[in-house]
Coordinates of C-alpha atoms in Angstrom, one line a residue:
X500 CA -67.0 -45.4 -50.5
X501 CA -69.1 -47.3 -52.5
X502 CA -65.8 -48.8 -55.2
X503 CA -64.5 -49.9 -51.4
X504 CA -68.0 -51.9 -51.1
X505 CA -68.0 -53.5 -55.0
X506 CA -64.6 -54.8 -54.0
X507 CA -66.1 -56.2 -50.9
X508 CA -68.9 -58.4 -52.4
X509 CA -67.1 -59.3 -55.4
X510 CA -63.9 -60.2 -53.2
X511 CA -67.2 -62.8 -50.9
X512 CA -68.9 -63.5 -54.5
X513 CA -65.2 -64.7 -55.3
X514 CA -65.1 -67.4 -52.1
X515 CA -68.3 -68.4 -53.1
X516 CA -68.1 -69.3 -56.2
X517 CA -63.9 -71.1 -55.6
X518 CA -65.5 -72.9 -52.4
X519 CA -68.5 -74.0 -53.7
X520 CA -68.0 -77.4 -55.8
X521 CA -70.0 -79.8 -54.6
X522 CA -73.4 -80.6 -53.2
X523 CA -75.0 -83.2 -51.3
X524 CA -78.3 -85.1 -52.8
X525 CA -79.9 -83.2 -49.4
X526 CA -77.8 -79.8 -50.0
X527 CA -75.3 -79.7 -47.3
X528 CA -71.6 -79.2 -47.8
X529 CA -68.9 -80.2 -45.8
X530 CA -66.9 -77.9 -46.8
X531 CA -68.9 -74.9 -45.1
X532 CA -69.0 -73.6 -48.7
X533 CA -72.5 -71.8 -50.5
X534 CA -73.8 -74.3 -53.1
X535 CA -75.6 -74.3 -56.6
X536 CA -77.9 -75.7 -54.5
X537 CA -79.8 -72.9 -52.4
X538 CA -77.8 -74.3 -49.7
X539 CA -74.7 -72.9 -47.9
X540 CA -73.0 -73.3 -44.7
X541 CA -70.8 -70.8 -42.0
X542 CA -67.8 -69.3 -43.3
X543 CA -66.1 -69.4 -39.4
X544 CA -68.6 -70.4 -36.7
X545 CA -69.9 -73.9 -37.1
X546 CA -74.0 -74.1 -37.7
X547 CA -73.5 -75.7 -33.4
X548 CA -72.5 -73.3 -32.3
X549 CA -74.5 -70.3 -34.1
X550 CA -77.7 -71.6 -33.3
X551 CA -80.6 -71.7 -32.7
X552 CA -80.2 -68.1 -33.5
X553 CA -83.5 -65.4 -31.8
X554 CA -84.5 -63.1 -34.3
X555 CA -87.0 -59.5 -33.2
X556 CA -88.9 -58.2 -36.0
X557 CA -92.4 -57.0 -36.1
X558 CA -95.7 -58.0 -37.8
X559 CA -97.9 -55.9 -40.1
X560 CA -99.8 -54.7 -37.0
X561 CA -96.6 -53.2 -36.0
X562 CA -96.3 -55.4 -32.7
X563 CA -92.9 -56.3 -31.9
X564 CA -92.4 -60.5 -32.9
X565 CA -89.6 -62.8 -32.2
X566 CA -89.0 -66.1 -34.6
X567 CA -86.3 -68.9 -34.0
X568 CA -84.7 -70.0 -36.8
X569 CA -81.8 -73.6 -36.0
X570 CA -81.1 -73.5 -39.0
X571 CA -80.3 -71.0 -41.9
X572 CA -83.4 -70.7 -44.3
X573 CA -82.8 -73.0 -47.4
X574 CA -85.8 -71.7 -49.5
X575 CA -85.9 -68.1 -49.8
X576 CA -89.8 -65.2 -51.8
X577 CA -87.8 -62.1 -52.2
X578 CA -90.0 -58.6 -52.7
X579 CA -87.9 -55.7 -53.9
X580 CA -84.1 -54.6 -55.7
X581 CA -83.9 -54.5 -52.1
X582 CA -84.5 -57.8 -51.1
X583 CA -82.5 -59.5 -53.6
X584 CA -79.5 -57.6 -53.6
X585 CA -79.0 -58.1 -50.1
X586 CA -79.0 -61.7 -50.2
X587 CA -76.8 -61.4 -53.6
X588 CA -74.1 -59.3 -51.6
X589 CA -74.1 -61.3 -48.4
X590 CA -73.4 -64.9 -50.6
X591 CA -77.2 -65.9 -50.1
X592 CA -78.1 -65.8 -53.9
X593 CA -78.5 -69.9 -53.9
X594 CA -80.5 -69.4 -51.3
X595 CA -83.2 -67.9 -53.5
X596 CA -87.1 -70.0 -55.1
X597 CA -88.6 -67.2 -55.6
X598 CA -87.3 -62.8 -57.0
X599 CA -91.0 -60.5 -56.5
X600 CA -90.7 -57.0 -58.4
X601 CA -87.0 -57.3 -59.7
X602 CA -86.1 -55.2 -62.3
X603 CA -83.0 -56.4 -63.8
X604 CA -81.2 -54.2 -65.5
X605 CA -81.8 -52.5 -61.6
X606 CA -79.5 -55.0 -60.3
X607 CA -76.1 -53.5 -58.7
X608 CA -73.7 -53.5 -60.9
X609 CA -71.2 -55.2 -59.0
X610 CA -74.0 -58.3 -58.0
X611 CA -74.9 -58.2 -61.9
X612 CA -72.3 -61.2 -62.4
X613 CA -73.4 -63.3 -59.2
X614 CA -77.4 -61.7 -60.4
X615 CA -76.7 -63.7 -64.0
X616 CA -75.2 -66.8 -62.7
X617 CA -78.3 -67.6 -60.3
X618 CA -81.1 -66.5 -62.1
X619 CA -81.6 -69.2 -63.8
X620 CA -82.6 -71.1 -60.3
X621 CA -85.4 -69.2 -59.1
X622 CA -88.9 -68.1 -60.2
X623 CA -90.0 -64.3 -61.6
X624 CA -93.4 -62.9 -60.7
X625 CA -93.7 -59.4 -61.8
X626 CA -97.5 -59.5 -61.7
X627 CA -98.8 -56.4 -60.6
X628 CA -102.2 -56.3 -62.7
X629 CA -104.5 -57.0 -59.8
X630 CA -104.1 -54.0 -57.8
X631 CA -101.0 -54.0 -55.4
X632 CA -101.4 -57.7 -55.0
X633 CA -97.9 -58.3 -55.4
X634 CA -97.6 -62.3 -54.7
X635 CA -100.7 -64.3 -53.8
X636 CA -100.4 -66.4 -50.7
X637 CA -101.7 -70.0 -52.4
X638 CA -98.8 -68.6 -54.8
X639 CA -95.8 -68.2 -53.1
X640 CA -97.5 -71.8 -50.1
X641 CA -97.1 -74.0 -53.5
X642 CA -92.9 -72.5 -53.4
X643 CA -93.0 -74.3 -50.4
X644 CA -91.0 -71.2 -48.6
X645 CA -88.8 -71.1 -45.8
X646 CA -88.2 -68.1 -45.5
X647 CA -89.6 -64.6 -46.1
X648 CA -88.0 -61.4 -47.0
X649 CA -90.5 -58.3 -47.7
X650 CA -91.5 -55.3 -46.7
X651 CA -94.2 -54.5 -44.5
X652 CA -97.1 -54.2 -47.8
X653 CA -96.1 -57.1 -48.4
X654 CA -98.1 -59.5 -45.9
X655 CA -101.8 -56.9 -46.3
X656 CA -104.6 -58.9 -46.1
X657 CA -104.5 -59.3 -49.9
X658 CA -100.8 -60.2 -50.1
X659 CA -99.3 -63.5 -48.1
X660 CA -101.5 -62.3 -44.7
X661 CA -99.5 -61.3 -41.9
X662 CA -96.0 -62.9 -41.0
X663 CA -98.0 -64.3 -37.7
X664 CA -99.3 -66.6 -40.5
X665 CA -95.7 -67.5 -42.2
X666 CA -94.4 -67.9 -38.1
X667 CA -97.2 -70.3 -37.3
X668 CA -96.3 -72.8 -40.2
X669 CA -92.9 -72.8 -39.3
X670 CA -91.9 -69.4 -41.9
X671 CA -88.9 -67.4 -41.2
X672 CA -90.3 -63.7 -41.8
X673 CA -88.5 -60.6 -42.2
X674 CA -90.2 -56.8 -42.6
X675 CA -87.5 -54.4 -43.7
X676 CA -87.7 -51.7 -40.6
X677 CA -87.6 -48.3 -42.9
X678 CA -90.2 -49.9 -45.2
X679 CA -93.7 -48.4 -45.5
X680 CA -94.7 -47.2 -41.4
X681 CA -92.8 -49.3 -39.5
X682 CA -90.3 -47.4 -38.1
X683 CA -91.5 -43.7 -37.5
X684 CA -87.8 -42.2 -37.8
X685 CA -86.2 -44.7 -41.1
X686 CA -82.7 -44.5 -40.5
X687 CA -79.2 -45.5 -41.4
X688 CA -79.3 -47.7 -38.7
X689 CA -82.4 -49.2 -39.7
X690 CA -80.4 -50.4 -42.4
X691 CA -77.5 -51.1 -41.1
X692 CA -80.3 -53.7 -37.9
X693 CA -81.8 -54.7 -41.6
X694 CA -78.1 -56.3 -42.7
X695 CA -76.7 -57.4 -39.4
X696 CA -80.3 -59.3 -38.8
X697 CA -80.1 -61.3 -42.5
X698 CA -76.5 -61.6 -41.7
X699 CA -76.7 -64.0 -38.3
X700 CA -80.1 -65.8 -39.9
X701 CA -78.0 -67.0 -42.0
X702 CA -74.6 -67.6 -40.1
X703 CA -73.1 -65.6 -42.4
X704 CA -72.1 -62.3 -39.3
X705 CA -68.3 -61.9 -41.2
X706 CA -70.2 -60.8 -44.3
X707 CA -72.6 -58.9 -44.0
X708 CA -70.3 -56.9 -41.0
X709 CA -68.2 -55.8 -43.7
X710 CA -71.1 -53.8 -45.4
X711 CA -72.0 -52.4 -42.6
X712 CA -68.2 -51.3 -41.3
X713 CA -67.7 -49.8 -45.0
X714 CA -70.9 -48.2 -44.7
X715 CA -70.2 -46.4 -41.5
X716 CA -66.4 -45.3 -42.2
X717 CA -67.6 -43.6 -45.3
X718 CA -70.1 -41.2 -43.3
X719 CA -67.2 -40.8 -40.3
X720 CA -64.2 -40.2 -43.5
X721 CA -66.3 -37.3 -44.5
X722 CA -67.9 -36.5 -41.3
X723 CA -63.9 -36.1 -40.5
X724 CA -62.6 -34.5 -43.7
X725 CA -64.9 -31.6 -43.2
X726 CA -64.6 -30.8 -39.8
X727 CA -64.5 -27.6 -39.1
X728 CA -66.3 -26.4 -42.1
X729 CA -69.9 -24.9 -42.5
X730 CA -72.8 -27.0 -42.9
X731 CA -74.6 -26.2 -45.9
X732 CA -78.3 -26.0 -45.4
X733 CA -80.1 -29.2 -47.5
X734 CA -84.3 -29.9 -48.8
X735 CA -85.1 -33.2 -49.8
X736 CA -88.1 -32.9 -52.5
X737 CA -90.3 -34.8 -54.4
X738 CA -92.9 -33.9 -57.4
X739 CA -95.3 -36.3 -57.3
X740 CA -98.0 -35.2 -59.5
X741 CA -99.4 -31.8 -58.5
X742 CA -97.4 -31.9 -55.3
X743 CA -94.2 -31.1 -53.7
X744 CA -92.8 -33.6 -51.2
X745 CA -90.3 -33.0 -48.4
X746 CA -87.6 -35.3 -46.8
X747 CA -86.8 -34.2 -43.6
X748 CA -85.6 -36.3 -40.8
X749 CA -88.3 -38.8 -40.7
X750 CA -86.9 -40.4 -43.6
X751 CA -83.9 -42.1 -44.6
X752 CA -82.6 -39.4 -46.5
X753 CA -83.1 -37.4 -44.3
X754 CA -81.1 -38.3 -41.5
X755 CA -78.5 -39.3 -44.6
X756 CA -78.4 -35.6 -45.0
X757 CA -77.6 -35.3 -40.7
X758 CA -74.6 -38.3 -40.9
X759 CA -72.5 -36.3 -43.4
X760 CA -72.4 -33.0 -42.3
X761 CA -75.1 -31.4 -43.9
X762 CA -77.7 -29.1 -42.0
X763 CA -81.6 -30.4 -43.2
X764 CA -83.8 -27.8 -43.2
X765 CA -86.1 -27.9 -41.1
X766 CA -90.1 -28.0 -43.4
X767 CA -93.7 -29.1 -43.2
X768 CA -94.3 -32.5 -45.3
X769 CA -95.6 -31.0 -48.4
X770 CA -94.2 -27.9 -50.0
X771 CA -95.5 -25.4 -52.7
X772 CA -92.7 -23.3 -55.3
X773 CA -93.2 -20.3 -52.3
X774 CA -92.0 -22.2 -49.5
X775 CA -89.0 -23.5 -51.1
X776 CA -88.1 -19.6 -52.4
X777 CA -88.4 -18.7 -49.6
X778 CA -86.7 -21.3 -47.3
X779 CA -83.9 -21.1 -50.0
X780 CA -81.0 -24.6 -49.4
X781 CA -77.6 -24.1 -50.2
X782 CA -78.4 -27.9 -51.8
X783 CA -81.1 -29.0 -53.5
X784 CA -81.6 -32.4 -54.1
X785 CA -84.5 -34.2 -56.2
X786 CA -85.8 -37.6 -55.5
X787 CA -85.6 -38.9 -59.2
X788 CA -83.3 -41.6 -61.2
X789 CA -82.4 -39.2 -64.0
X790 CA -81.4 -35.4 -64.6
X791 CA -85.0 -34.5 -66.1
X792 CA -85.6 -34.6 -61.4
X793 CA -83.0 -31.7 -61.3
X794 CA -84.5 -30.3 -64.0
X795 CA -88.2 -29.1 -63.1
X796 CA -85.9 -27.0 -60.6
X797 CA -83.0 -25.8 -63.2
X798 CA -85.8 -25.0 -66.0
X799 CA -88.4 -23.6 -64.0
X800 CA -87.9 -19.5 -64.3
X801 CA -89.8 -19.7 -61.4
X802 CA -86.7 -21.5 -59.0
X803 CA -83.9 -18.9 -60.6
X804 CA -83.9 -17.0 -57.9
X805 CA -82.7 -19.7 -56.2
X806 CA -79.1 -20.1 -54.8
X807 CA -78.9 -24.3 -55.3
X808 CA -79.8 -22.9 -59.1
X809 CA -77.8 -20.2 -59.3
X810 CA -74.3 -21.9 -57.6
X811 CA -75.7 -25.4 -59.5
X812 CA -75.9 -27.2 -56.9
X813 CA -79.2 -28.5 -57.6
X814 CA -78.7 -33.0 -57.7
X815 CA -81.5 -35.7 -58.4
X816 CA -81.4 -38.5 -55.6
X817 CA -82.5 -41.9 -57.2
X818 CA -85.2 -43.7 -54.2
X819 CA -83.7 -47.2 -53.6
X820 CA -80.9 -45.3 -52.9
X821 CA -82.2 -43.5 -49.8
X822 CA -85.7 -45.4 -49.3
X823 CA -85.3 -49.0 -47.6
X824 CA -81.8 -49.3 -49.5
X825 CA -80.0 -52.7 -48.4
X826 CA -77.1 -52.0 -50.1
X827 CA -77.3 -49.8 -52.6
X828 CA -76.6 -47.8 -48.4
X829 CA -73.4 -45.9 -50.2
X830 CA -75.1 -45.2 -53.3
X831 CA -77.1 -42.5 -51.5
X832 CA -74.4 -41.8 -48.8
X833 CA -71.7 -40.9 -51.6
X834 CA -74.8 -39.1 -53.9
X835 CA -75.4 -36.2 -50.8
X836 CA -71.5 -36.5 -49.7
X837 CA -70.5 -35.6 -53.3
X838 CA -73.9 -32.5 -53.3
X839 CA -72.8 -30.8 -49.9
X840 CA -68.5 -31.7 -50.6
X841 CA -68.0 -32.2 -54.2
X842 CA -64.5 -31.6 -54.0
X843 CA -64.0 -34.4 -51.3
X844 CA -65.8 -36.5 -54.7
X845 CA -63.8 -36.0 -57.3
X846 CA -61.7 -38.5 -59.0

């Protein structure tokens, strides 16, 4: 449950702050702590035991790549909230030198205190006036990073250039596996892999395993508690202008629905109102951050016949919970779980 995950993250942050006093001029700490200067040493295993570590990922052309880390990166550029939050949750906030595309108001509640502690130590980049060129290669070079954590779209020729460019210069890169078109199927397993890989890169595997284990435990808790119940049919949609997009089995939201025991309806990627009426799901999840998303169904007389409407089973589902969700994955699981089994989530 997200409350438990919040406690785990808070405990990691507390451990970091309790052990993080004092750093050498070079930034290396003899006590194995994460320092205020943005340097981290392993919690339990020595760096000598851990490194070198080789991580598989992809480049912009979706070719499999490998990069070997001889030590934990010290100067990190993150793209978008999920990357920043993963670093914070793993106790690696002091490593960040630039955060691109951060919505400060939207930072997860359990990470706000840690974010406030380290935000003055890095630079922001939120200038999106030049189309989608979120950060230029030249600007990134001036920051002298040794690691970049981002989506695939961040490495196109209008922004940072391909990961190959950086890897050849000794800069590690990691593309989120559920971002853009990296994976044919966006899955929970990909989110687990991202968190675990970042844990390996920075030698904080225990923290990474705690987070992933908690996510898996929530799925197990719900599926065990609801074993034998008849599955509810589920449709996940998003209103995009005049179009209605179906989040089916290739999408992370669809994979979450199936993992939590819902019967994900088989439907085309583009839907019309008649399609939704004919599918008539038990539960309807509408992508959006506010109740206005669900209101597009509940307040439209054309959808009044839907059993999801009649039974008050229409819910909004924030996109950030089900798209390259990182540590927000628990919120996606909980939102879907509460829609499927409200009694199980009743306080």
